[in-house]
PDB file of C-alpha atoms in Angstrom:
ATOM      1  CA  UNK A   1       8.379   1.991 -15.868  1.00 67.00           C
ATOM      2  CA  UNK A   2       6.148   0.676 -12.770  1.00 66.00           C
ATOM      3  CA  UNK A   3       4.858  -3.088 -13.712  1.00 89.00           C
ATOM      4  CA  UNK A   4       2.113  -4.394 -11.689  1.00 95.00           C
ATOM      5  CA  UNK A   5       0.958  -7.916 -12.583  1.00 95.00           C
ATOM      6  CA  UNK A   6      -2.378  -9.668 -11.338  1.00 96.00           C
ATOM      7  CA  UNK A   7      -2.377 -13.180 -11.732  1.00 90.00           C
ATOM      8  CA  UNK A   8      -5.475 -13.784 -13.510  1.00 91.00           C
ATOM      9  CA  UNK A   9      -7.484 -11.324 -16.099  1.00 93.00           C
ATOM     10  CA  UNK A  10     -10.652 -13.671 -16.515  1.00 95.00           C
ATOM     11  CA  UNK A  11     -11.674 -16.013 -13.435  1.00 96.00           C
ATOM     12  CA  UNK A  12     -14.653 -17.820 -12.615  1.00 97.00           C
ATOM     13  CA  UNK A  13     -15.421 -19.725  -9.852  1.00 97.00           C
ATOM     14  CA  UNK A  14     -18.304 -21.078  -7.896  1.00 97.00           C
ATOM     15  CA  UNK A  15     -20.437 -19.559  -5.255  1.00 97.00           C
ATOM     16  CA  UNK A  16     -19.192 -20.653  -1.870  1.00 97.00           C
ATOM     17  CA  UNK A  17     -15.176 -21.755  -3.308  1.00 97.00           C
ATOM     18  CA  UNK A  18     -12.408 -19.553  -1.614  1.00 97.00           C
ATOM     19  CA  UNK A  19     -10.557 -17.026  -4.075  1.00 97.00           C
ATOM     20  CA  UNK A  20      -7.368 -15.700  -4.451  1.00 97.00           C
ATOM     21  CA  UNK A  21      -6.276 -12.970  -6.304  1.00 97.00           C
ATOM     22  CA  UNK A  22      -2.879 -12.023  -6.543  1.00 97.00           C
ATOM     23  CA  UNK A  23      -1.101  -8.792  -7.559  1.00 97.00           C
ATOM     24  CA  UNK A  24       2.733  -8.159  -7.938  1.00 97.00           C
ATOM     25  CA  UNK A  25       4.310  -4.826  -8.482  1.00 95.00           C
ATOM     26  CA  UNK A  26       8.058  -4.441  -9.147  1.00 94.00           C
ATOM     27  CA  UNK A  27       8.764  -0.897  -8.554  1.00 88.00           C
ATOM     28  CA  UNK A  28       9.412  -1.695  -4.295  1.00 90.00           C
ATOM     29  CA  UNK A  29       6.384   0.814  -3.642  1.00 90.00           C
ATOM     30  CA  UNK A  30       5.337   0.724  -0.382  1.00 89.00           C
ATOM     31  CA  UNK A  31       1.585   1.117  -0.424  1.00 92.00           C
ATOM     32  CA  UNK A  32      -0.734  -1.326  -2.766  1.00 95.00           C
ATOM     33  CA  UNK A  33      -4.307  -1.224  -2.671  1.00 96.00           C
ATOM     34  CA  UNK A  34      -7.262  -3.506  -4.421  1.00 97.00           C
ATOM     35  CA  UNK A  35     -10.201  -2.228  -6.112  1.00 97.00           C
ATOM     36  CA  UNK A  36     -13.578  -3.158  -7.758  1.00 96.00           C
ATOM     37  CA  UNK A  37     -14.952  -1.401 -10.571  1.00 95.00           C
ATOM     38  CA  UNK A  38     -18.841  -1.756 -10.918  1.00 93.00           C
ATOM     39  CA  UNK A  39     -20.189   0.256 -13.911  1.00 89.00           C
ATOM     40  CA  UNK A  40     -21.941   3.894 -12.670  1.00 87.00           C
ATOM     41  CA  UNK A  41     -20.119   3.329  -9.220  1.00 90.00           C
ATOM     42  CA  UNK A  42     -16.464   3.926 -10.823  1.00 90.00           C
ATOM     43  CA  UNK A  43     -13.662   2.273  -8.219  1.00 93.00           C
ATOM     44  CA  UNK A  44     -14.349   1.560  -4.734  1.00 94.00           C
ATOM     45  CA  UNK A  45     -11.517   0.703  -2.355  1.00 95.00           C
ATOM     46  CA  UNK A  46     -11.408  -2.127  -0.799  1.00 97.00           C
ATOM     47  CA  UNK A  47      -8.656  -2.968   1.588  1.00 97.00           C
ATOM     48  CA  UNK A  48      -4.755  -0.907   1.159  1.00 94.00           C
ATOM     49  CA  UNK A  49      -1.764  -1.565   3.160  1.00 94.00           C
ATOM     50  CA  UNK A  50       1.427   0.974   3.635  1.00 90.00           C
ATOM     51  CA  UNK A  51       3.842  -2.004   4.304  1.00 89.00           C
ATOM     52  CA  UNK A  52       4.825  -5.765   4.698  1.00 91.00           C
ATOM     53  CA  UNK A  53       2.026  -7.091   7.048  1.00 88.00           C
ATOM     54  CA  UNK A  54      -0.143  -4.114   7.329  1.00 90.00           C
ATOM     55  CA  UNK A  55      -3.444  -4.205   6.034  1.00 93.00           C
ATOM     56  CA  UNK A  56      -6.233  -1.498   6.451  1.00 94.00           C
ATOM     57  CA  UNK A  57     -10.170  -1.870   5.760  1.00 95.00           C
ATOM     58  CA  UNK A  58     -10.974   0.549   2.827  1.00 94.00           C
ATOM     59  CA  UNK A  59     -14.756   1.589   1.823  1.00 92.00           C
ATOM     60  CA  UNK A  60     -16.289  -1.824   1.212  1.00 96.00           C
ATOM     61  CA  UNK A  61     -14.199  -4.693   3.169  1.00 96.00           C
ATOM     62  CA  UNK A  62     -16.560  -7.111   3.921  1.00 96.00           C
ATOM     63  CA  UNK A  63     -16.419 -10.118   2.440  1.00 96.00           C
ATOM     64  CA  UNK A  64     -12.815  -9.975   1.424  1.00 97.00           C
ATOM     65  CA  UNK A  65      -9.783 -10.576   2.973  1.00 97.00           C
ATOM     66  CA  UNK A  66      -5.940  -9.553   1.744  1.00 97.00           C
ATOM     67  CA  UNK A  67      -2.407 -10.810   2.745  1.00 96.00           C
ATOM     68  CA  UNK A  68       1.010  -8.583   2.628  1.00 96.00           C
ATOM     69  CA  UNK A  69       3.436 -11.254   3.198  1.00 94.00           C
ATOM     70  CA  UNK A  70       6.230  -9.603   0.666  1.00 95.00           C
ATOM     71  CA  UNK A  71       6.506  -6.089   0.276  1.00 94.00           C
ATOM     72  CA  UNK A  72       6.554  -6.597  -3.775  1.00 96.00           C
ATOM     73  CA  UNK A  73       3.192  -9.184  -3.626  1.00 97.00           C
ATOM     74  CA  UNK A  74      -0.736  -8.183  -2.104  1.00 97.00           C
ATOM     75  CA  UNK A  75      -2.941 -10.898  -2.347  1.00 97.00           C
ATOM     76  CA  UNK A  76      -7.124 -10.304  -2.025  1.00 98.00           C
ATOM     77  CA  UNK A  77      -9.250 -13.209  -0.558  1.00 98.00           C
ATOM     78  CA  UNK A  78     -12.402 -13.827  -0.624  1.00 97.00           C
ATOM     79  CA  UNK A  79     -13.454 -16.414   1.627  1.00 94.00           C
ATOM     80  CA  UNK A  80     -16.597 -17.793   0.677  1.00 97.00           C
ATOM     81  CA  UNK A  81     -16.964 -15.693  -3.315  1.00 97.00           C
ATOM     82  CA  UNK A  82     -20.720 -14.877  -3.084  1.00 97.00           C
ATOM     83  CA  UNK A  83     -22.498 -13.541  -7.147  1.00 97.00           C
ATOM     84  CA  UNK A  84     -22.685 -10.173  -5.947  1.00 97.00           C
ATOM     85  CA  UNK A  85     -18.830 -10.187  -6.117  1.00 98.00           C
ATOM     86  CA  UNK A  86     -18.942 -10.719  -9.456  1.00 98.00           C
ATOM     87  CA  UNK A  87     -16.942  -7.410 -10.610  1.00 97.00           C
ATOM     88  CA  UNK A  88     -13.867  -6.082 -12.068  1.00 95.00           C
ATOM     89  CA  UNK A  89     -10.813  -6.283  -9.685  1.00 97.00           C
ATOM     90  CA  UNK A  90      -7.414  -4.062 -10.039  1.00 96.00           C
ATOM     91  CA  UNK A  91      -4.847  -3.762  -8.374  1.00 97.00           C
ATOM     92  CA  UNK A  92      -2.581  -0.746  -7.771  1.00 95.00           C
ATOM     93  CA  UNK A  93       0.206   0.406  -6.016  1.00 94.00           C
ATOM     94  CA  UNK A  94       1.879   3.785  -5.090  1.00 90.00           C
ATOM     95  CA  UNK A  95       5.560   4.940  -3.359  1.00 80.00           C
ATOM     96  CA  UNK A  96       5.725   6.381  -0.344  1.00 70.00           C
ATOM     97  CA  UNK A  97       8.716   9.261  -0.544  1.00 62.00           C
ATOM     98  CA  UNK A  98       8.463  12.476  -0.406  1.00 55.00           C
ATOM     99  CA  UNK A  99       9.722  12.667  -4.052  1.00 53.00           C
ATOM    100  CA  UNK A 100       5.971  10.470  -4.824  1.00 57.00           C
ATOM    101  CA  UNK A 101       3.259  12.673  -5.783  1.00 63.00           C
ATOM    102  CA  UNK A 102       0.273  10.343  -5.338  1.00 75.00           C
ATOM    103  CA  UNK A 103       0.072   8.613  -8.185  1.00 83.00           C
ATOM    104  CA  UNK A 104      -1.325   5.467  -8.239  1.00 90.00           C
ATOM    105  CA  UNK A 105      -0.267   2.827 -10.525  1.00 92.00           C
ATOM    106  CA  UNK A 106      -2.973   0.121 -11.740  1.00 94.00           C
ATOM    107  CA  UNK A 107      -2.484  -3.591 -13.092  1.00 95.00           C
ATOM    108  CA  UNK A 108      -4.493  -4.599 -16.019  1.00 94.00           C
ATOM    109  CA  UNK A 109      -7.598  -6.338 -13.946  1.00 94.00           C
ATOM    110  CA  UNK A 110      -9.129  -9.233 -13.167  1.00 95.00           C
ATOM    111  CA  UNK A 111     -12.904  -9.583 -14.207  1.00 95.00           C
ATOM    112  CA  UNK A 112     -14.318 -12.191 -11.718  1.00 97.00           C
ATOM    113  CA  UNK A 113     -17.398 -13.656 -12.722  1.00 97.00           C
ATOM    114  CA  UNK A 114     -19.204 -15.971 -10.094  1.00 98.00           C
ATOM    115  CA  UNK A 115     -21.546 -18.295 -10.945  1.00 97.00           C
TER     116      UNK A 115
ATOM    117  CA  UNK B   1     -15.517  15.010   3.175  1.00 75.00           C
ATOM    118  CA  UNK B   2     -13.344  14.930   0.166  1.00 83.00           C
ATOM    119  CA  UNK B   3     -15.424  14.120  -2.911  1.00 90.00           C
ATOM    120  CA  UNK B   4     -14.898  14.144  -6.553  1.00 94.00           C
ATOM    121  CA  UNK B   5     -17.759  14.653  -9.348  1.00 96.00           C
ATOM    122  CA  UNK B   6     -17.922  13.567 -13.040  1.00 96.00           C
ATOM    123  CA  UNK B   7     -21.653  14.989 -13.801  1.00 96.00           C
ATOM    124  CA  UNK B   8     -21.900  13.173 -17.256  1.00 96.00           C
ATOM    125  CA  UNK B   9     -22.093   9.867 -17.802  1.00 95.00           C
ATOM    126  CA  UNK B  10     -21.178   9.879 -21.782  1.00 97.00           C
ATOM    127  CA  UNK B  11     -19.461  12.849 -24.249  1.00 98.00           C
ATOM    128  CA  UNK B  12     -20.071  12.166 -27.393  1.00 98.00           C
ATOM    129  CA  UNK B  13     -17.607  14.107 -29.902  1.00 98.00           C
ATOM    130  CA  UNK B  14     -16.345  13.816 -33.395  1.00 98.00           C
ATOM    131  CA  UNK B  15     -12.907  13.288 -34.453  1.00 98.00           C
ATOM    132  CA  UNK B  16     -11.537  16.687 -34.904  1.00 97.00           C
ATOM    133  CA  UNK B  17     -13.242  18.421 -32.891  1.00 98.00           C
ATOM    134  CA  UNK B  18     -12.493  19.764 -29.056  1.00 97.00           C
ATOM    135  CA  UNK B  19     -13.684  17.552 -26.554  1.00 97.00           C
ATOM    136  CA  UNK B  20     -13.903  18.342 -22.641  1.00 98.00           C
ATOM    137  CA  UNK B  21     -14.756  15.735 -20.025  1.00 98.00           C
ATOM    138  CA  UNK B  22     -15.902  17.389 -16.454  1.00 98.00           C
ATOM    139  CA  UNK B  23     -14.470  16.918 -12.904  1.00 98.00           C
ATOM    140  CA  UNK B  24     -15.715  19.058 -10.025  1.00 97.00           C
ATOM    141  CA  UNK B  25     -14.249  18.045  -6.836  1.00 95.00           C
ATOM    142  CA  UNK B  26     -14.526  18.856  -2.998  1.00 93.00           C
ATOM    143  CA  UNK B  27     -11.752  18.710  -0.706  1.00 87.00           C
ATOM    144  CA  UNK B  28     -10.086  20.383   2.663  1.00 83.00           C
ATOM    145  CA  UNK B  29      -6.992  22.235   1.879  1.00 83.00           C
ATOM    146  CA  UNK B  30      -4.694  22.223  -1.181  1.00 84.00           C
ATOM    147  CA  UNK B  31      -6.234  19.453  -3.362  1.00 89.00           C
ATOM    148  CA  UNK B  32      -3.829  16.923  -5.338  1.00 91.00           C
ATOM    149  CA  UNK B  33      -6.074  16.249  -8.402  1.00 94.00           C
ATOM    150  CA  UNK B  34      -5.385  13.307 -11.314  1.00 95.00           C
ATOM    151  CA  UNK B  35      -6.711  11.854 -14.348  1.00 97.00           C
ATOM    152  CA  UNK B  36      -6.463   8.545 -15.836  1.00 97.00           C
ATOM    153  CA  UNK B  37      -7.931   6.556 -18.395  1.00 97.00           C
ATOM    154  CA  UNK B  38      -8.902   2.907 -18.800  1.00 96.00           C
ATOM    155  CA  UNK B  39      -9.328   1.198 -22.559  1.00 92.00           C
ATOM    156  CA  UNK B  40     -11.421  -1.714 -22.868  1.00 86.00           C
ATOM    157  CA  UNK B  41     -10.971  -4.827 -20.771  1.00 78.00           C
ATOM    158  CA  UNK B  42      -7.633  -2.697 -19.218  1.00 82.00           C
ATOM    159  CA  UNK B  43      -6.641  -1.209 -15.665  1.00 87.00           C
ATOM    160  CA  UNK B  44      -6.520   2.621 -15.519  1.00 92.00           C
ATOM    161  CA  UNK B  45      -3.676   4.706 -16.991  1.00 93.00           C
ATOM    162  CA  UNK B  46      -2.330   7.517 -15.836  1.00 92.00           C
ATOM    163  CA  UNK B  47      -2.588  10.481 -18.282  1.00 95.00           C
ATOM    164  CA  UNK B  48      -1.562  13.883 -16.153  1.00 94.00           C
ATOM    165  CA  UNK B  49      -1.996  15.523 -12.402  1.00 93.00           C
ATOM    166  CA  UNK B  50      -2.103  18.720 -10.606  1.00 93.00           C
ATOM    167  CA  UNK B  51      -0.398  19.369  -7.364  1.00 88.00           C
ATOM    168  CA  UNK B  52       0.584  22.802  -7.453  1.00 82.00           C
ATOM    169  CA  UNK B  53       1.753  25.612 -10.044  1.00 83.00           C
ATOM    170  CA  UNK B  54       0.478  26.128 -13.249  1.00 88.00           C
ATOM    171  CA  UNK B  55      -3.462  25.545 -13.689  1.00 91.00           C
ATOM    172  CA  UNK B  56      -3.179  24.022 -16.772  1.00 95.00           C
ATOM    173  CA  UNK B  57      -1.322  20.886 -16.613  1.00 95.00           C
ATOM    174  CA  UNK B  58      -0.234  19.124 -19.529  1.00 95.00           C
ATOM    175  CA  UNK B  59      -0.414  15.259 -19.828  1.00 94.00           C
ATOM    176  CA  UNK B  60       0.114  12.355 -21.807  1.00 91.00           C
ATOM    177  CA  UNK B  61      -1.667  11.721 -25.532  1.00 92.00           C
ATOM    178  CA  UNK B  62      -2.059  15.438 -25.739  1.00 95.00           C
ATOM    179  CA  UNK B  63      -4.268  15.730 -23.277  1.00 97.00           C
ATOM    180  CA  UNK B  64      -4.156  18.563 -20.790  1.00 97.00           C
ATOM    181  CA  UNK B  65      -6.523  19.939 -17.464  1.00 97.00           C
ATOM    182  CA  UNK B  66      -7.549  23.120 -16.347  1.00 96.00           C
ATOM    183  CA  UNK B  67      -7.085  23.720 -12.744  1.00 95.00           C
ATOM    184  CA  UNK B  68      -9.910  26.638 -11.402  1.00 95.00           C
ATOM    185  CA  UNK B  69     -10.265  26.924  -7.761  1.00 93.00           C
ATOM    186  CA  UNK B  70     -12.959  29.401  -7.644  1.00 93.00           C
ATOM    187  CA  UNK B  71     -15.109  26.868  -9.237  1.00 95.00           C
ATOM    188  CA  UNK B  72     -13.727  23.459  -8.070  1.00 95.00           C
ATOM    189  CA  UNK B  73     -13.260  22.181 -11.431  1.00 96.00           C
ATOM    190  CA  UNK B  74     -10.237  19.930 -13.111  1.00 97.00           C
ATOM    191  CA  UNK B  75     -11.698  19.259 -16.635  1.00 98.00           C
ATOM    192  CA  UNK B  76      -9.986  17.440 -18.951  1.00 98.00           C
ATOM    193  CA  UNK B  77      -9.672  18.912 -22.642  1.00 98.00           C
ATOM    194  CA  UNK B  78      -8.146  18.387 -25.496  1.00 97.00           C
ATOM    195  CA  UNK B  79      -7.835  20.762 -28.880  1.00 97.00           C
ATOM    196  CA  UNK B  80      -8.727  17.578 -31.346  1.00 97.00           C
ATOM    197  CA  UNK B  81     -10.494  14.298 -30.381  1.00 97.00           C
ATOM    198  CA  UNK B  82      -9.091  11.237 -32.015  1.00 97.00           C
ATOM    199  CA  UNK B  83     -10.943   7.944 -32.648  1.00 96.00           C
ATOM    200  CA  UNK B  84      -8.735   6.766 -30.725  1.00 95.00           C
ATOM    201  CA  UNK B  85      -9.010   8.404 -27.681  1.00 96.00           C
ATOM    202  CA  UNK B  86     -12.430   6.619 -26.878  1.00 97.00           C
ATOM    203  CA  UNK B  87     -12.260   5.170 -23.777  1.00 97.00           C
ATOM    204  CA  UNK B  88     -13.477   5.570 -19.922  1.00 96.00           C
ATOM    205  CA  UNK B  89     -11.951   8.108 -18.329  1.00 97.00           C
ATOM    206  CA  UNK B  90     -12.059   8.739 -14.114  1.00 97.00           C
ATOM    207  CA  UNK B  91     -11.001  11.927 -12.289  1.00 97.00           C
ATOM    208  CA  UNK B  92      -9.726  11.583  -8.947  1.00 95.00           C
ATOM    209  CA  UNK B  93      -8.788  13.479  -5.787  1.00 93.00           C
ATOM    210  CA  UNK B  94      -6.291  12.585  -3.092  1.00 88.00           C
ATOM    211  CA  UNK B  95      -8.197  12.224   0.580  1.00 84.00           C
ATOM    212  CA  UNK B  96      -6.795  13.388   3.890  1.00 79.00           C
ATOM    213  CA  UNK B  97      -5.706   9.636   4.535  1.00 79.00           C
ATOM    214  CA  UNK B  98      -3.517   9.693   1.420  1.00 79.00           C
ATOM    215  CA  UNK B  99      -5.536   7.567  -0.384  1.00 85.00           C
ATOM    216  CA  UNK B 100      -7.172   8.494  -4.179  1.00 90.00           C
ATOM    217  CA  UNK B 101     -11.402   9.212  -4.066  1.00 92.00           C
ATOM    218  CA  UNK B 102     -12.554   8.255  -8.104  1.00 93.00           C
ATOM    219  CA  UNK B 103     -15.132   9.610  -9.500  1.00 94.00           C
ATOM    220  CA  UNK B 104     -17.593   7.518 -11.153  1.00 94.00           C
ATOM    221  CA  UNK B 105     -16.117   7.597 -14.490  1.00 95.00           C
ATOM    222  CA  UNK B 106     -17.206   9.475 -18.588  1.00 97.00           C
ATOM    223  CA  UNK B 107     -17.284   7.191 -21.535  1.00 97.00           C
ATOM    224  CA  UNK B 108     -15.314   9.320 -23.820  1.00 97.00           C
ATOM    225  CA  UNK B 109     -16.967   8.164 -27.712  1.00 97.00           C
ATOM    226  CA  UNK B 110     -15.304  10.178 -30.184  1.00 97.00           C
ATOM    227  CA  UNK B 111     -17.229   9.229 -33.827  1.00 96.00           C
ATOM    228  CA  UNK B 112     -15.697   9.864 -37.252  1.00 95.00           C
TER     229      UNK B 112
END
């Protein structure tokens, strides 16, 4: 079975400290991808990357930053953690064959409450 | 642009009975369609898809999803609602980019 770990599942931190999430999946997928989860707005991507030291932007980047350092580990930043980022944060991550059918598979969330 | 729909917000059913959750979706070509569920205080769960084949796909818990392309839909169903099955439950469609479009999620409460 796919595993994907996230460091933390309750945080909370200060407005203006620096914030790392981190997120470890152990099936040597390829693409990983971090969400937040807002009640009535369901899961909006945030940044993705298809490989070791790729990153892309996904629907709502700003304010966050991610590293890919490790194919297995994708780490979300966020520089300067603001109240409005107070959400629910998962992680997820996916293969990349042709055998891979798309499905995406989620770690158990971080809820990140900033005060 | 590829978009995916989940018109109510709650379902409301009682154990025993049939319960349905809706998913309309919009997408260019052959859409790649998928269900999951989240529990309380959880990340999502994947409970069945549909890529191709048969339009009714058959998932985990007992659950199972009728594919209709005429109308767009991918509702989830299942013949007997268990307490148990309350949760939050997202539809999803795969975008052009390969990435997954949610919906914006049905609180399943099943009552006994």
């Amino acid at each position: 079975d796919v595993k994907v770990t996230q460091s933390s599942r309750y945080l909370v931190k200060r407005t203006g400290e620096k914030v790392f999430l981190e997120c470890v999946q152990d099936m040597d997928h390829e693409n990983m991808f971090w969400y937040r989860q807002d009640p009535g707005l369901g899961l909006r991507l945030i940044y993705f990357s298809y490989d070791v030291k790729m990153k892309e932007k996904g629907d709502i980047p700003e304010g966050y930053s991610v590293s890919r350092e490790k194919k297995e580990r994708f780490s979300l930043i966020l520089e300067s953690a603001s109240t409005n980022q107070t959400s629910m944060y998962l992680c997820a991550s996916r293969g990349g064959g042709p055998r891979d059918s798309y499905e995406q598979y989620f770690g158990p969330g971080t809820r990140l409450t900033v005060t | 642009a590829q978009s995916v729909a989940q018109p109510e917000d709650q379902v409301n059913v009682a154990e025993g009975n049939p319960l349905t959750v809706k998913c309309t979706y919009s997408v260019s070509g052959n859409p790649y369609l998928f269900w999951y569920v989240q529990y309380p205080n959880r990340g999502l769960q994947f409970l069945l898809k549909y890529i191709t084949g048969d339009n009714l796909v058959k998932g985990s818990y007992g659950f199972e999803a009728e594919f209709n392309k005429s109308q767009t839909s991918f509702h989830l169903k299942k013949p007997s609602a268990l307490v148990s099955d309350s949760a939050l439950y997202f539809c999803a469609v795969r975008d052009i980019t390969d990435k997954l479009i949610f919906g914006t999620g049905t609180r399943l409460q099943v009552f006994p």
